[in-house]
Short mmCIF file of C-alpha atoms in Angstrom, two decimals:
data_model
loop_
_atom_site.label_atom_id
_atom_site.label_comp_id
_atom_site.label_asym_id
_atom_site.label_seq_id
_atom_site.Cartn_x
_atom_site.Cartn_y
_atom_site.Cartn_z
CA MET A 1 -100.39 -57.22 20.57
CA ALA A 2 -100.13 -53.59 22.15
CA PRO A 3 -97.06 -51.21 22.71
CA ASP A 4 -96.91 -51.96 25.97
CA GLY A 5 -96.31 -55.22 24.93
CA THR A 6 -98.20 -56.56 28.08
CA PHE A 7 -101.95 -57.14 25.93
CA PHE A 8 -101.66 -60.16 24.25
CA ALA A 9 -102.76 -62.85 26.64
CA TYR A 10 -105.79 -60.55 27.62
CA MET A 11 -109.05 -58.55 26.32
CA ARG A 12 -108.15 -55.06 25.79
CA ARG A 13 -110.36 -52.82 27.64
CA PHE A 14 -111.25 -49.13 28.15
CA HIS A 15 -112.76 -47.12 30.56
CA ALA A 16 -116.48 -46.14 29.51
CA PRO A 17 -118.07 -44.45 32.59
CA ASP A 18 -121.63 -44.32 31.20
CA VAL A 19 -121.87 -47.98 29.20
CA GLN A 20 -125.07 -48.94 29.18
CA PRO A 21 -125.96 -53.24 27.35
CA GLY A 22 -126.92 -51.91 23.53
CA PRO A 23 -125.00 -49.55 21.06
CA TYR A 24 -121.89 -47.76 21.78
CA SER A 25 -120.43 -44.37 20.95
CA LEU A 26 -116.50 -44.59 22.65
CA GLY A 27 -115.59 -41.19 23.39
CA PRO A 28 -112.82 -39.73 21.41
CA ASP A 29 -109.81 -39.77 23.65
CA GLU A 30 -110.53 -43.65 23.92
CA ALA A 31 -111.37 -44.20 20.61
CA ARG A 32 -108.79 -42.30 19.06
CA HIS A 33 -106.59 -44.52 21.12
CA LEU A 34 -108.11 -47.49 19.84
CA ALA A 35 -108.49 -46.56 16.36
CA GLN A 36 -104.73 -45.07 15.88
CA VAL A 37 -102.70 -46.72 18.45
CA LEU A 38 -104.27 -49.94 18.54
CA ARG A 39 -105.76 -50.21 15.20
CA ALA A 40 -108.77 -52.01 15.75
CA GLN A 41 -110.82 -53.53 13.70
CA ALA A 42 -114.49 -53.90 12.96
CA GLY A 43 -115.48 -57.25 14.76
CA ASP A 44 -112.56 -56.75 17.78
CA SER A 45 -113.78 -57.46 21.20
CA VAL A 46 -113.16 -55.82 24.11
CA GLU A 47 -113.61 -54.93 27.38
CA LEU A 48 -115.60 -52.26 28.95
CA ALA A 49 -115.37 -50.83 32.81
CA ASP A 50 -117.53 -48.10 34.09
CA GLY A 51 -114.32 -47.58 36.94
CA ARG A 52 -117.56 -48.44 39.06
CA GLY A 53 -117.50 -52.40 39.29
CA ALA A 54 -119.14 -53.24 35.69
CA VAL A 55 -117.19 -55.10 33.03
CA PHE A 56 -118.84 -54.96 29.72
CA PRO A 57 -118.16 -57.19 26.48
CA ALA A 58 -118.63 -55.35 23.40
CA GLU A 59 -117.90 -56.19 20.17
CA ILE A 60 -116.87 -52.71 17.26
CA THR A 61 -118.91 -52.34 14.53
CA SER A 62 -117.06 -49.05 13.36
CA VAL A 63 -114.46 -48.04 13.73
CA GLY A 64 -113.61 -43.78 12.72
CA LYS A 65 -110.74 -41.72 13.89
CA ARG A 66 -112.65 -39.67 16.53
CA ASP A 67 -115.30 -42.27 16.98
CA VAL A 68 -115.54 -45.62 17.58
CA LEU A 69 -119.23 -47.61 17.39
CA LEU A 70 -119.20 -50.93 19.46
CA GLU A 71 -122.39 -53.28 20.66
CA VAL A 72 -122.59 -53.88 24.11
CA GLY A 73 -123.20 -56.98 26.70
CA LEU A 74 -124.13 -57.31 30.10
CA PRO A 75 -121.87 -56.72 31.99
CA ALA A 76 -119.56 -58.85 34.88
CA CYS A 77 -120.73 -56.75 38.26
CA HIS A 78 -117.06 -57.11 40.83
CA PRO A 79 -117.80 -56.07 44.00
CA GLU A 80 -116.01 -52.54 45.43
CA PRO A 81 -112.35 -54.03 46.75
CA THR A 82 -112.32 -54.39 50.70
CA PRO A 83 -111.47 -53.26 53.08
CA GLN A 84 -111.25 -49.50 52.00
CA LEU A 85 -107.99 -47.32 51.89
CA VAL A 86 -107.98 -44.14 52.07
CA LEU A 87 -105.22 -41.92 51.84
CA LEU A 88 -104.67 -38.43 53.13
CA VAL A 89 -101.15 -36.88 50.96
CA ALA A 90 -99.36 -33.81 50.04
CA PRO A 91 -99.31 -33.64 46.60
CA THR A 92 -94.98 -33.40 45.75
CA LYS A 93 -93.50 -29.41 44.38
CA GLN A 94 -92.56 -32.08 40.93
CA THR A 95 -96.21 -33.13 40.16
CA ASP A 96 -94.73 -36.32 38.44
CA ARG A 97 -93.78 -37.67 41.46
CA PHE A 98 -97.10 -37.69 42.58
CA GLU A 99 -98.56 -38.70 38.96
CA TRP A 100 -96.22 -41.76 39.47
CA PHE A 101 -97.96 -42.50 42.87
CA LEU A 102 -101.09 -42.21 41.80
CA GLU A 103 -100.99 -44.30 38.90
CA LYS A 104 -98.75 -47.39 41.60
CA ALA A 105 -101.55 -46.60 43.81
CA CYS A 106 -104.33 -47.75 42.23
CA GLU A 107 -102.20 -50.69 40.14
CA CYS A 108 -101.68 -51.76 43.94
CA GLY A 109 -105.47 -51.29 44.96
CA VAL A 110 -106.52 -48.06 47.07
CA THR A 111 -110.49 -47.04 47.40
CA ALA A 112 -110.29 -43.29 47.80
CA ILE A 113 -107.18 -40.20 47.57
CA GLN A 114 -107.87 -37.15 49.06
CA PRO A 115 -104.77 -34.52 48.36
CA VAL A 116 -103.86 -31.67 50.73
CA TRP A 117 -102.43 -28.59 50.74
CA THR A 118 -99.70 -28.71 54.10
CA ALA A 119 -97.75 -25.62 55.53
CA ARG A 120 -95.02 -27.26 53.95
CA SER A 121 -96.42 -27.77 50.44
CA GLU A 122 -93.80 -25.45 48.22
CA ARG A 123 -96.24 -26.03 45.05
CA ARG A 124 -100.31 -26.02 45.45
CA VAL A 125 -101.14 -26.83 41.43
CA GLU A 126 -104.10 -29.23 41.53
CA LYS A 127 -103.84 -30.87 38.49
CA HIS A 128 -107.93 -32.69 38.84
CA ASP A 129 -108.68 -33.56 35.21
CA ARG A 130 -104.57 -34.89 34.81
CA TRP A 131 -104.62 -36.81 37.82
CA ARG A 132 -107.69 -38.36 37.07
CA ARG A 133 -106.41 -39.78 33.58
CA THR A 134 -104.00 -41.18 35.35
CA LEU A 135 -106.20 -43.19 37.54
CA SER A 136 -107.72 -43.65 34.39
CA GLU A 137 -105.57 -45.29 32.79
CA ALA A 138 -103.27 -47.52 35.57
CA MET A 139 -107.30 -48.68 36.03
CA LYS A 140 -107.28 -50.44 32.72
CA GLN A 141 -103.97 -51.13 32.52
CA SER A 142 -103.63 -53.19 35.92
CA ARG A 143 -107.13 -54.17 34.84
CA ARG A 144 -109.22 -53.05 38.19
CA ALA A 145 -112.49 -52.72 37.74
CA TRP A 146 -113.49 -49.61 40.58
CA LEU A 147 -111.43 -46.31 39.43
CA PRO A 148 -110.27 -45.11 42.45
CA THR A 149 -112.13 -41.93 44.26
CA LEU A 150 -110.06 -38.66 43.41
CA HIS A 151 -111.59 -35.88 46.17
CA ALA A 152 -110.74 -31.80 45.39
CA ALA A 153 -107.10 -30.69 47.52
CA THR A 154 -108.03 -28.95 50.55
CA GLY A 155 -106.48 -27.09 53.14
CA LEU A 156 -105.83 -29.55 56.23
CA ALA A 157 -108.88 -28.36 58.27
CA ASP A 158 -110.68 -29.41 55.29
CA ALA A 159 -109.33 -33.00 54.82
CA LEU A 160 -109.80 -33.84 58.13
CA ASN A 161 -113.13 -32.58 58.23
CA HIS A 162 -114.56 -34.58 55.07
CA THR A 163 -112.84 -37.65 56.16
CA ALA A 164 -114.42 -37.48 59.33
CA ASP A 165 -117.84 -36.81 57.22
CA ALA A 166 -117.18 -39.63 54.64
CA TYR A 167 -115.08 -41.88 56.56
CA PRO A 168 -116.82 -41.84 59.83
CA ASN A 169 -114.84 -45.65 60.96
CA HIS A 170 -111.98 -45.72 59.07
CA TRP A 171 -108.99 -46.69 61.45
CA ARG A 172 -106.78 -43.45 61.57
CA GLY A 173 -102.98 -43.53 61.21
CA ILE A 174 -101.00 -40.68 60.48
CA ALA A 175 -97.46 -41.51 59.09
CA HIS A 176 -94.59 -38.71 59.16
CA CYS A 177 -90.78 -39.06 59.30
CA PRO A 178 -88.64 -39.53 62.45
CA VAL A 179 -87.63 -36.03 63.26
CA PRO A 180 -86.00 -35.25 66.94
CA GLU A 181 -89.12 -34.03 68.57
CA HIS A 182 -90.68 -37.53 67.90
CA PRO A 183 -88.48 -40.35 67.07
CA HIS A 184 -88.83 -42.94 64.85
CA TRP A 185 -88.66 -45.96 68.20
CA GLU A 186 -91.49 -43.70 69.91
CA ARG A 187 -94.25 -44.85 67.85
CA GLN A 188 -95.34 -48.35 66.89
CA SER A 189 -95.00 -49.46 62.76
CA MET A 190 -96.96 -48.70 60.37
CA THR A 191 -97.45 -52.56 60.13
CA ASP A 192 -98.16 -53.82 63.31
CA ALA A 193 -100.51 -51.06 63.90
CA LEU A 194 -103.00 -51.23 61.27
CA PRO A 195 -105.94 -53.29 62.81
CA PRO A 196 -106.35 -56.30 60.41
CA GLN A 197 -110.05 -56.35 58.08
CA ARG A 198 -110.25 -53.20 58.93
CA ASP A 199 -111.28 -49.54 56.35
CA ALA A 200 -108.54 -47.11 57.30
CA VAL A 201 -107.88 -43.60 56.68
CA ILE A 202 -104.17 -42.90 56.51
CA ALA A 203 -102.33 -39.20 56.68
CA ILE A 204 -99.05 -38.95 54.87
CA GLY A 205 -96.94 -36.20 54.82
CA PRO A 206 -94.76 -33.05 52.31
CA GLU A 207 -91.86 -33.17 51.73
CA GLY A 208 -90.68 -31.32 54.97
CA ASP A 209 -92.59 -33.30 57.00
CA PHE A 210 -96.15 -32.64 59.17
CA THR A 211 -95.98 -28.97 61.46
CA PRO A 212 -96.17 -30.37 64.62
CA ASP A 213 -99.15 -28.55 64.56
CA GLU A 214 -100.35 -30.16 61.86
CA ILE A 215 -99.78 -34.17 64.12
CA GLN A 216 -101.75 -32.27 66.31
CA ALA A 217 -104.71 -31.51 64.83
CA PHE A 218 -104.11 -35.26 62.95
CA GLU A 219 -103.59 -36.44 66.42
CA ALA A 220 -107.31 -34.29 67.78
CA ALA A 221 -109.04 -35.74 64.98
CA GLY A 222 -108.28 -39.48 66.41
CA PHE A 223 -104.87 -40.42 64.02
CA VAL A 224 -102.78 -42.65 64.93
CA PRO A 225 -99.09 -42.08 64.53
CA VAL A 226 -96.87 -44.53 62.90
CA THR A 227 -93.30 -44.54 61.46
CA MET A 228 -92.62 -46.19 58.52
CA GLY A 229 -89.25 -47.30 59.65
CA GLU A 230 -85.80 -44.81 60.89
CA HIS A 231 -84.95 -44.27 56.60
CA ARG A 232 -86.16 -41.31 54.84
CA LEU A 233 -88.75 -42.05 52.53
CA ARG A 234 -89.95 -39.73 49.99
CA THR A 235 -93.55 -38.33 49.97
CA GLU A 236 -94.46 -40.63 46.96
CA THR A 237 -92.37 -43.42 47.99
CA ALA A 238 -93.92 -43.14 51.69
CA ALA A 239 -97.13 -43.38 50.12
CA LEU A 240 -96.61 -46.15 47.73
CA PHE A 241 -95.20 -48.08 51.51
CA ALA A 242 -98.68 -47.58 52.53
CA VAL A 243 -100.35 -49.15 49.98
CA GLN A 244 -98.22 -52.33 49.91
CA ALA A 245 -98.47 -52.42 53.53
CA PHE A 246 -102.04 -52.02 54.00
CA HIS A 247 -102.82 -54.61 51.34
CA ILE A 248 -100.32 -56.94 52.85
CA VAL A 249 -101.13 -56.79 56.21
CA ASN A 250 -104.65 -57.79 55.23
CA ALA A 251 -103.08 -60.67 53.44
CA LEU A 252 -100.92 -61.37 56.40
CA LYS A 253 -102.54 -60.74 59.79
CA MET B 1 -82.78 -26.28 54.55
CA ALA B 2 -82.15 -28.03 50.49
CA PRO B 3 -84.17 -27.53 47.96
CA ASP B 4 -86.22 -30.93 48.31
CA GLY B 5 -86.88 -28.99 51.83
CA THR B 6 -86.03 -32.11 53.87
CA PHE B 7 -82.79 -31.51 55.16
CA PHE B 8 -83.65 -29.00 57.67
CA ALA B 9 -83.81 -31.76 60.47
CA TYR B 10 -81.09 -34.34 59.19
CA MET B 11 -77.05 -33.88 58.46
CA ARG B 12 -76.38 -33.17 55.11
CA ARG B 13 -74.96 -36.19 53.40
CA PHE B 14 -72.99 -37.27 50.94
CA HIS B 15 -71.43 -40.58 49.09
CA ALA B 16 -67.55 -40.54 49.36
CA PRO B 17 -67.10 -44.44 48.28
CA ASP B 18 -62.72 -43.61 49.22
CA VAL B 19 -63.38 -41.34 51.98
CA GLN B 20 -60.59 -41.66 54.92
CA PRO B 21 -60.65 -39.21 58.35
CA GLY B 22 -58.21 -36.96 57.78
CA PRO B 23 -58.23 -34.07 55.70
CA TYR B 24 -60.35 -35.71 52.51
CA SER B 25 -62.00 -33.46 49.24
CA LEU B 26 -64.92 -34.32 47.91
CA GLY B 27 -65.35 -34.84 44.71
CA PRO B 28 -66.74 -32.23 41.36
CA ASP B 29 -69.88 -33.43 41.43
CA GLU B 30 -70.75 -33.72 45.13
CA ALA B 31 -68.55 -30.49 45.39
CA ARG B 32 -70.95 -28.70 42.54
CA HIS B 33 -74.41 -29.33 44.59
CA LEU B 34 -73.07 -28.62 47.93
CA ALA B 35 -71.05 -25.18 46.54
CA GLN B 36 -73.44 -23.84 44.82
CA VAL B 37 -77.29 -26.19 45.17
CA LEU B 38 -76.86 -26.32 49.29
CA ARG B 39 -74.03 -23.27 49.60
CA ALA B 40 -72.51 -25.15 51.93
CA GLN B 41 -69.64 -22.85 54.06
CA ALA B 42 -66.34 -23.61 55.96
CA GLY B 43 -67.24 -24.73 59.05
CA ASP B 44 -70.37 -26.25 58.02
CA SER B 45 -71.09 -29.70 59.36
CA VAL B 46 -71.46 -32.68 57.40
CA GLU B 47 -71.58 -36.70 56.61
CA LEU B 48 -70.02 -38.32 54.26
CA ALA B 49 -71.29 -41.93 53.86
CA ASP B 50 -69.06 -44.62 51.90
CA GLY B 51 -71.66 -46.72 51.11
CA ARG B 52 -70.24 -50.02 52.89
CA GLY B 53 -71.44 -49.47 56.19
CA ALA B 54 -69.70 -46.42 57.19
CA VAL B 55 -70.28 -43.11 57.56
CA PHE B 56 -68.09 -40.24 58.51
CA PRO B 57 -68.76 -36.68 60.10
CA ALA B 58 -66.51 -34.44 58.98
CA GLU B 59 -66.46 -30.48 59.08
CA ILE B 60 -65.99 -27.79 55.91
CA THR B 61 -62.35 -26.29 55.37
CA SER B 62 -62.83 -24.87 52.12
CA VAL B 63 -65.54 -24.13 49.50
CA GLY B 64 -64.25 -23.59 45.62
CA LYS B 65 -66.61 -24.20 42.91
CA ARG B 66 -65.33 -27.41 41.87
CA ASP B 67 -63.46 -28.37 44.98
CA VAL B 68 -64.72 -29.14 48.60
CA LEU B 69 -61.97 -29.50 50.76
CA LEU B 70 -63.10 -31.13 54.62
CA GLU B 71 -61.87 -32.53 57.75
CA VAL B 72 -63.43 -36.01 58.26
CA GLY B 73 -63.12 -37.54 61.56
CA LEU B 74 -63.65 -41.20 62.87
CA PRO B 75 -66.96 -42.79 60.89
CA ALA B 76 -69.63 -45.22 62.75
CA CYS B 77 -70.15 -48.58 60.68
CA HIS B 78 -73.33 -49.41 60.41
CA PRO B 79 -73.58 -53.61 59.74
CA GLU B 80 -75.23 -54.75 55.86
CA PRO B 81 -78.78 -55.37 56.75
CA THR B 82 -80.00 -58.19 56.80
CA PRO B 83 -81.93 -60.90 55.29
CA GLN B 84 -80.45 -60.11 52.03
CA LEU B 85 -82.73 -58.61 48.36
CA VAL B 86 -81.52 -59.99 45.76
CA LEU B 87 -83.43 -58.42 42.52
CA LEU B 88 -83.18 -59.90 39.19
CA VAL B 89 -85.03 -57.17 36.67
CA ALA B 90 -85.61 -56.97 33.50
CA PRO B 91 -85.05 -52.59 32.63
CA THR B 92 -87.94 -51.62 31.10
CA LYS B 93 -88.58 -50.31 27.86
CA GLN B 94 -88.62 -46.23 29.02
CA THR B 95 -85.39 -46.34 31.59
CA ASP B 96 -87.05 -43.41 33.31
CA ARG B 97 -89.74 -46.04 34.75
CA PHE B 98 -86.26 -48.32 35.47
CA GLU B 99 -85.01 -45.78 37.44
CA TRP B 100 -87.71 -44.66 39.28
CA PHE B 101 -87.40 -48.41 40.58
CA LEU B 102 -83.94 -47.90 41.65
CA GLU B 103 -84.94 -44.58 43.03
CA LYS B 104 -87.64 -46.15 45.73
CA ALA B 105 -85.96 -49.69 45.82
CA CYS B 106 -82.64 -47.74 47.27
CA GLU B 107 -85.14 -45.99 49.19
CA CYS B 108 -87.17 -49.11 50.67
CA GLY B 109 -83.94 -50.91 50.95
CA VAL B 110 -82.43 -53.94 48.69
CA THR B 111 -79.43 -55.58 48.96
CA ALA B 112 -78.16 -56.04 45.06
CA ILE B 113 -80.07 -55.58 41.52
CA GLN B 114 -79.39 -58.12 38.72
CA PRO B 115 -80.60 -56.31 35.58
CA VAL B 116 -81.43 -58.83 32.92
CA TRP B 117 -83.02 -59.09 28.78
CA THR B 118 -84.82 -61.28 28.14
CA ALA B 119 -86.65 -62.52 25.12
CA ARG B 120 -89.43 -59.54 25.01
CA SER B 121 -87.01 -57.19 26.17
CA GLU B 122 -87.91 -54.73 23.75
CA ARG B 123 -85.36 -51.79 24.00
CA ARG B 124 -81.32 -53.14 25.78
CA VAL B 125 -79.83 -50.01 26.84
CA GLU B 126 -77.49 -50.50 29.87
CA LYS B 127 -77.00 -47.05 31.44
CA HIS B 128 -75.13 -48.44 34.56
CA ASP B 129 -73.30 -45.06 35.73
CA ARG B 130 -76.68 -43.20 35.20
CA TRP B 131 -78.45 -45.70 37.22
CA ARG B 132 -75.60 -45.90 39.51
CA ARG B 133 -76.30 -42.15 40.26
CA THR B 134 -79.64 -42.74 41.04
CA LEU B 135 -79.15 -45.48 43.35
CA SER B 136 -76.11 -42.88 45.32
CA GLU B 137 -78.48 -40.25 44.94
CA ALA B 138 -81.53 -42.17 46.72
CA MET B 139 -79.02 -43.71 49.69
CA LYS B 140 -78.17 -39.93 50.59
CA GLN B 141 -81.76 -38.79 51.08
CA SER B 142 -82.92 -41.48 52.80
CA ARG B 143 -80.05 -41.56 54.72
CA ARG B 144 -78.66 -45.48 54.45
CA ALA B 145 -75.33 -46.37 54.73
CA TRP B 146 -75.11 -48.68 52.22
CA LEU B 147 -75.59 -48.85 48.72
CA PRO B 148 -76.96 -51.38 46.85
CA THR B 149 -75.19 -53.38 44.02
CA LEU B 150 -76.02 -52.41 40.80
CA HIS B 151 -74.75 -56.09 38.68
CA ALA B 152 -73.84 -55.48 34.75
CA ALA B 153 -76.71 -56.13 32.77
CA THR B 154 -77.26 -59.91 31.27
CA GLY B 155 -78.85 -61.98 29.12
CA LEU B 156 -80.77 -64.70 31.03
CA ALA B 157 -78.49 -67.56 31.34
CA ASP B 158 -75.79 -65.86 32.64
CA ALA B 159 -77.38 -63.60 35.29
CA LEU B 160 -79.47 -67.43 36.66
CA ASN B 161 -75.59 -68.74 36.90
CA HIS B 162 -74.06 -65.46 37.95
CA THR B 163 -76.82 -65.48 41.22
CA ALA B 164 -76.44 -69.41 41.23
CA ASP B 165 -72.96 -68.22 42.64
CA ALA B 166 -73.15 -65.11 43.92
CA TYR B 167 -75.71 -66.14 46.32
CA PRO B 168 -76.19 -69.35 46.64
CA ASN B 169 -78.30 -70.30 50.05
CA HIS B 170 -80.54 -67.25 49.03
CA TRP B 171 -83.79 -68.57 48.69
CA ARG B 172 -85.32 -67.95 45.02
CA GLY B 173 -88.55 -66.41 44.03
CA ILE B 174 -90.65 -65.41 40.50
CA ALA B 175 -93.41 -63.71 40.01
CA HIS B 176 -95.06 -63.65 36.66
CA CYS B 177 -97.80 -62.66 35.08
CA PRO B 178 -101.33 -64.78 35.60
CA VAL B 179 -101.50 -65.96 32.29
CA PRO B 180 -104.37 -68.43 30.44
CA GLU B 181 -101.14 -70.90 31.16
CA HIS B 182 -99.86 -70.51 34.69
CA PRO B 183 -103.31 -68.42 36.40
CA HIS B 184 -102.42 -66.98 39.51
CA TRP B 185 -104.45 -69.47 41.93
CA GLU B 186 -102.10 -71.98 40.78
CA ARG B 187 -99.75 -70.44 41.82
CA GLN B 188 -99.00 -69.37 46.27
CA SER B 189 -98.80 -65.62 46.40
CA MET B 190 -95.23 -64.00 46.84
CA THR B 191 -96.25 -62.76 50.76
CA ASP B 192 -97.21 -66.48 51.72
CA ALA B 193 -93.95 -68.00 49.70
CA LEU B 194 -91.43 -65.79 51.67
CA PRO B 195 -89.40 -67.20 54.11
CA PRO B 196 -89.13 -64.82 56.77
CA GLN B 197 -85.84 -63.61 58.12
CA ARG B 198 -84.42 -65.49 54.96
CA ASP B 199 -82.44 -64.04 52.85
CA ALA B 200 -83.38 -63.72 49.16
CA VAL B 201 -83.67 -63.40 45.62
CA ILE B 202 -86.68 -62.30 43.70
CA ALA B 203 -86.79 -62.38 39.76
CA ILE B 204 -89.36 -59.87 37.86
CA GLY B 205 -90.41 -60.34 34.31
CA PRO B 206 -90.35 -57.63 31.60
CA GLU B 207 -93.46 -56.04 29.80
CA GLY B 208 -94.65 -58.78 28.37
CA ASP B 209 -93.49 -61.26 30.96
CA PHE B 210 -91.06 -64.50 30.40
CA THR B 211 -91.62 -66.26 28.00
CA PRO B 212 -92.85 -69.97 28.72
CA ASP B 213 -89.22 -71.91 28.03
CA GLU B 214 -87.70 -69.04 30.44
CA ILE B 215 -90.23 -69.06 33.09
CA GLN B 216 -89.10 -73.05 32.79
CA ALA B 217 -85.32 -72.19 33.43
CA PHE B 218 -85.95 -70.08 36.15
CA GLU B 219 -88.08 -73.12 37.40
CA ALA B 220 -85.04 -75.47 36.83
CA ALA B 221 -82.79 -72.86 38.46
CA GLY B 222 -84.79 -73.64 41.48
CA PHE B 223 -87.12 -70.75 41.37
CA VAL B 224 -90.44 -71.00 43.03
CA PRO B 225 -93.16 -69.87 41.08
CA VAL B 226 -95.41 -67.23 42.99
CA THR B 227 -98.28 -64.60 42.12
CA MET B 228 -98.41 -61.04 43.41
CA GLY B 229 -102.19 -61.06 42.55
CA GLU B 230 -105.01 -61.47 39.78
CA HIS B 231 -104.22 -57.55 38.73
CA ARG B 232 -101.98 -56.79 36.45
CA LEU B 233 -98.66 -54.32 37.36
CA ARG B 234 -96.55 -53.09 35.44
CA THR B 235 -92.56 -54.22 35.85
CA GLU B 236 -91.47 -51.23 37.96
CA THR B 237 -94.82 -51.68 39.91
CA ALA B 238 -93.79 -55.56 40.65
CA ALA B 239 -90.33 -55.15 41.03
CA LEU B 240 -91.13 -52.39 43.72
CA PHE B 241 -94.15 -54.54 45.46
CA ALA B 242 -91.46 -57.04 45.66
CA VAL B 243 -89.12 -55.28 48.24
CA GLN B 244 -92.10 -54.07 49.99
CA ALA B 245 -93.05 -57.86 50.47
CA PHE B 246 -89.81 -58.69 51.91
CA HIS B 247 -89.55 -56.75 54.40
CA ILE B 248 -93.22 -56.40 55.59
CA VAL B 249 -93.19 -59.65 55.70
CA ASN B 250 -90.04 -60.05 57.60
CA ALA B 251 -91.00 -57.46 60.22
CA LEU B 252 -94.46 -59.59 60.45
CA LYS B 253 -93.96 -63.50 60.51
#
């Protein structure tokens, strides 16, 4: 049983983006984890996920401290989950809150994340590799076959252009705090506004929210203003709420 | 504007369980925060929430490092949110994951939390005061008028007896991982099973899940087994998913 106590009923799964059937050598990070933390031995069976839907059965043939060799079988292929959910979200000032969100968003099911720097983004430190590792760990832990796409962080104008190019037919919604100029009762709730069984891009603002100019830019780009209710949610809470609402609306509507 | 950058559109709110109209002295923790972090001054207006629905307007009359005096007005009284949601949840091995859950559950709206030690609870350290402070901070931050009730951590038998006494008419659901003995497709999803506009108690297992005996004890106590889908969620993710599913189901059904 793994240290997190949750593996007993499952085959151990690892992330191997370039895996193919046949002999395969696991990368140093995964190899160290497998050998030193999970104490894997030759003959153990594991699963390798490429993060693009293919999950390969594999048997460990030899274990070294920095190198684990496996014999890989033919994969089971999982279609990409639909409808797609793309989140356009401002990284939080405290990076651990954003990393927490990335972990949970992957566990709960998100297609892509576009980090965006806004006028009120206080600390603009992109930790792309670390954030990607967080997503990879969450993909394995939640036993998903698809690794969410993590786009490079950009300013708002570039983010709007990029999502317009990459996701032209997605429904677009922007959630911002209830503020005196935009009280929540002027807007539909996200759960009412979300169209069922349709791909979506949802934008979530930073601490301090989007500026009125930024909200106008979103509306000009076809984003529907929605509310998550009268209570003020932290950025990462609102972003995860959007993920949950998207899936539950699609399950119920 | 407060350091978290979110206060600009709001009156600053503080938690004062024993506040009454008239002259009032803020406790040392809140006073230090108000004086040293927020740099409040005599003449500033704030709000004091008692955590039981009453929110009092107040004006600061004097500011010391350990003592802040206010003149408190008549409160606006908010009814307790309904339907009620009570979570019976096993604290995680890493306490920060459980504290993260407490913050988010309060932000998103939960009535009460019953921490429970289970057969697979690995580290049984109750941090009641710290957990309560986390809820208090989240109540203020999300501008809620009600502080969630944090029950004392107990074993499963006591927790089942206590919830049966305290919440006799609530719908009861237990979410556990899909395991070979209980595949997820044998059970209703939580979103399908949740009855709309009805108070509920929802139980979420520890890392490693409830044991088969524990699941039987829940079913004997009237808990309906539900699934959160085929993907494996961490304890704190599943617990927050239950909170958000409860509110979204009640908004949509």
